[in-house]
């Protein structure tokens, strides 16, 4: 996977040159205001608009940070930026109505794994940026936001999982899963709700890393063609091996069948669980509960010597196809996600920037918790961004639930793949 990501970055110049013309829907876009047809200024840039609109997150730290960053853009360019708080989960649906009507923003927010669907629905415009600008972001982030050879989401932050542990219960962080399992066997007492380690094991987001880490994969991937939905590797030999490992933890009583994120968070904060796999958004709650007892490290290594390839998520800014100011909106997206503002956003909102320069800086590498997430991100792989990824979650969750009941691993995964293929076929037929 790492080689593929490197090859992707090296081939972007060729891909972009072949796909430089905009999508066919350009002819159907809202007509630009007369202001944008004024004499050109600052090279090839059109006249500055009076205002740009951005849909941001609702939570206070992220919203406050984004407003502070855009205020600096206004100071630099004279362009007012209106940041409108909006539930991230509702932005795509709302934009599908507000964008074509002219009420939408110039930039809106989305996760990378939703971009295949957003592009298919005509909700995103590819960013026209240079190879030098592309190189400022991590190769993994660029792969994540690339659809059909074009970048549809300006990477702002990255997220993946890490191992958080209670130093009082586990003084030394484990190097391998074998070591962690050995500790858990001795520590676990289910009758007292005590567990050596926990994670939301029936959630495919977490368990996939063990399938993929042993040679499984969701969809076959080619750097030129993208994801091949006819090539599903969730029931191959590697996936079966990884699923067997997860199943063994249920069978040994190390993870309860009823586990979910809320339960493990509560037990960990109460000091009943030595270690959990979780995401960066949990850090503040863990730190508030455990204080100096909280530790964080990248995920322990598998028996093959590799760290589990956790899912990498990328959140960024999407360019509206209906914006009358695409060039300046692109400048704003680049400004918001540059090194300086990425660093300030990390400090204000606790989100890791998608910029190698910051990921490798003391600001992140010396942080007691986020350094573990950033290190694990080196081994993470982007969640597929094609629309068909949405058809995998429910069948794989059901498969993992069946494993908690002791059902045959190969048969369960075979059935899940059949369901995924059937659902993809149904959805494609309805297009």
PDB file of N, CA, C and O in Angstrom, residues 96 112 265 269 289 328 371:
ATOM      1  N   UNK A  96     -26.819  19.799  -1.566  1.00  0.00           N
ATOM      2  CA  UNK A  96     -27.463  19.314  -2.788  1.00  0.00           C
ATOM      3  C   UNK A  96     -28.673  20.165  -3.147  1.00  0.00           C
ATOM      4  O   UNK A  96     -29.076  20.221  -4.323  1.00  0.00           O
ATOM      5  N   UNK A 112     -13.198  12.481   3.433  1.00  0.00           N
ATOM      6  CA  UNK A 112     -12.744  12.004   2.115  1.00  0.00           C
ATOM      7  C   UNK A 112     -13.551  10.809   1.622  1.00  0.00           C
ATOM      8  O   UNK A 112     -13.776  10.650   0.424  1.00  0.00           O
ATOM      9  N   UNK A 265     -15.460   3.138  26.543  1.00  0.00           N
ATOM     10  CA  UNK A 265     -15.039   4.453  27.026  1.00  0.00           C
ATOM     11  C   UNK A 265     -15.313   4.586  28.520  1.00  0.00           C
ATOM     12  O   UNK A 265     -14.464   5.077  29.285  1.00  0.00           O
ATOM     13  N   UNK A 269     -12.385   4.953  31.433  1.00  0.00           N
ATOM     14  CA  UNK A 269     -12.321   6.147  32.286  1.00  0.00           C
ATOM     15  C   UNK A 269     -12.494   5.803  33.759  1.00  0.00           C
ATOM     16  O   UNK A 269     -11.984   6.513  34.637  1.00  0.00           O
ATOM     17  N   UNK A 289     -10.355  12.244  32.693  1.00  0.00           N
ATOM     18  CA  UNK A 289     -10.653  11.173  33.649  1.00  0.00           C
ATOM     19  C   UNK A 289      -9.394  10.591  34.282  1.00  0.00           C
ATOM     20  O   UNK A 289      -9.380  10.287  35.480  1.00  0.00           O
ATOM     21  N   UNK A 328     -10.785  32.270  -6.142  1.00  0.00           N
ATOM     22  CA  UNK A 328     -10.521  32.825  -4.814  1.00  0.00           C
ATOM     23  C   UNK A 328     -10.925  31.847  -3.714  1.00  0.00           C
ATOM     24  O   UNK A 328     -10.302  31.825  -2.644  1.00  0.00           O
ATOM     25  N   UNK A 371       1.152  12.542  19.323  1.00  0.00           N
ATOM     26  CA  UNK A 371       2.326  11.969  18.664  1.00  0.00           C
ATOM     27  C   UNK A 371       2.072  10.506  18.299  1.00  0.00           C
ATOM     28  O   UNK A 371       2.534  10.028  17.250  1.00  0.00           O
TER      29      UNK A 371
END
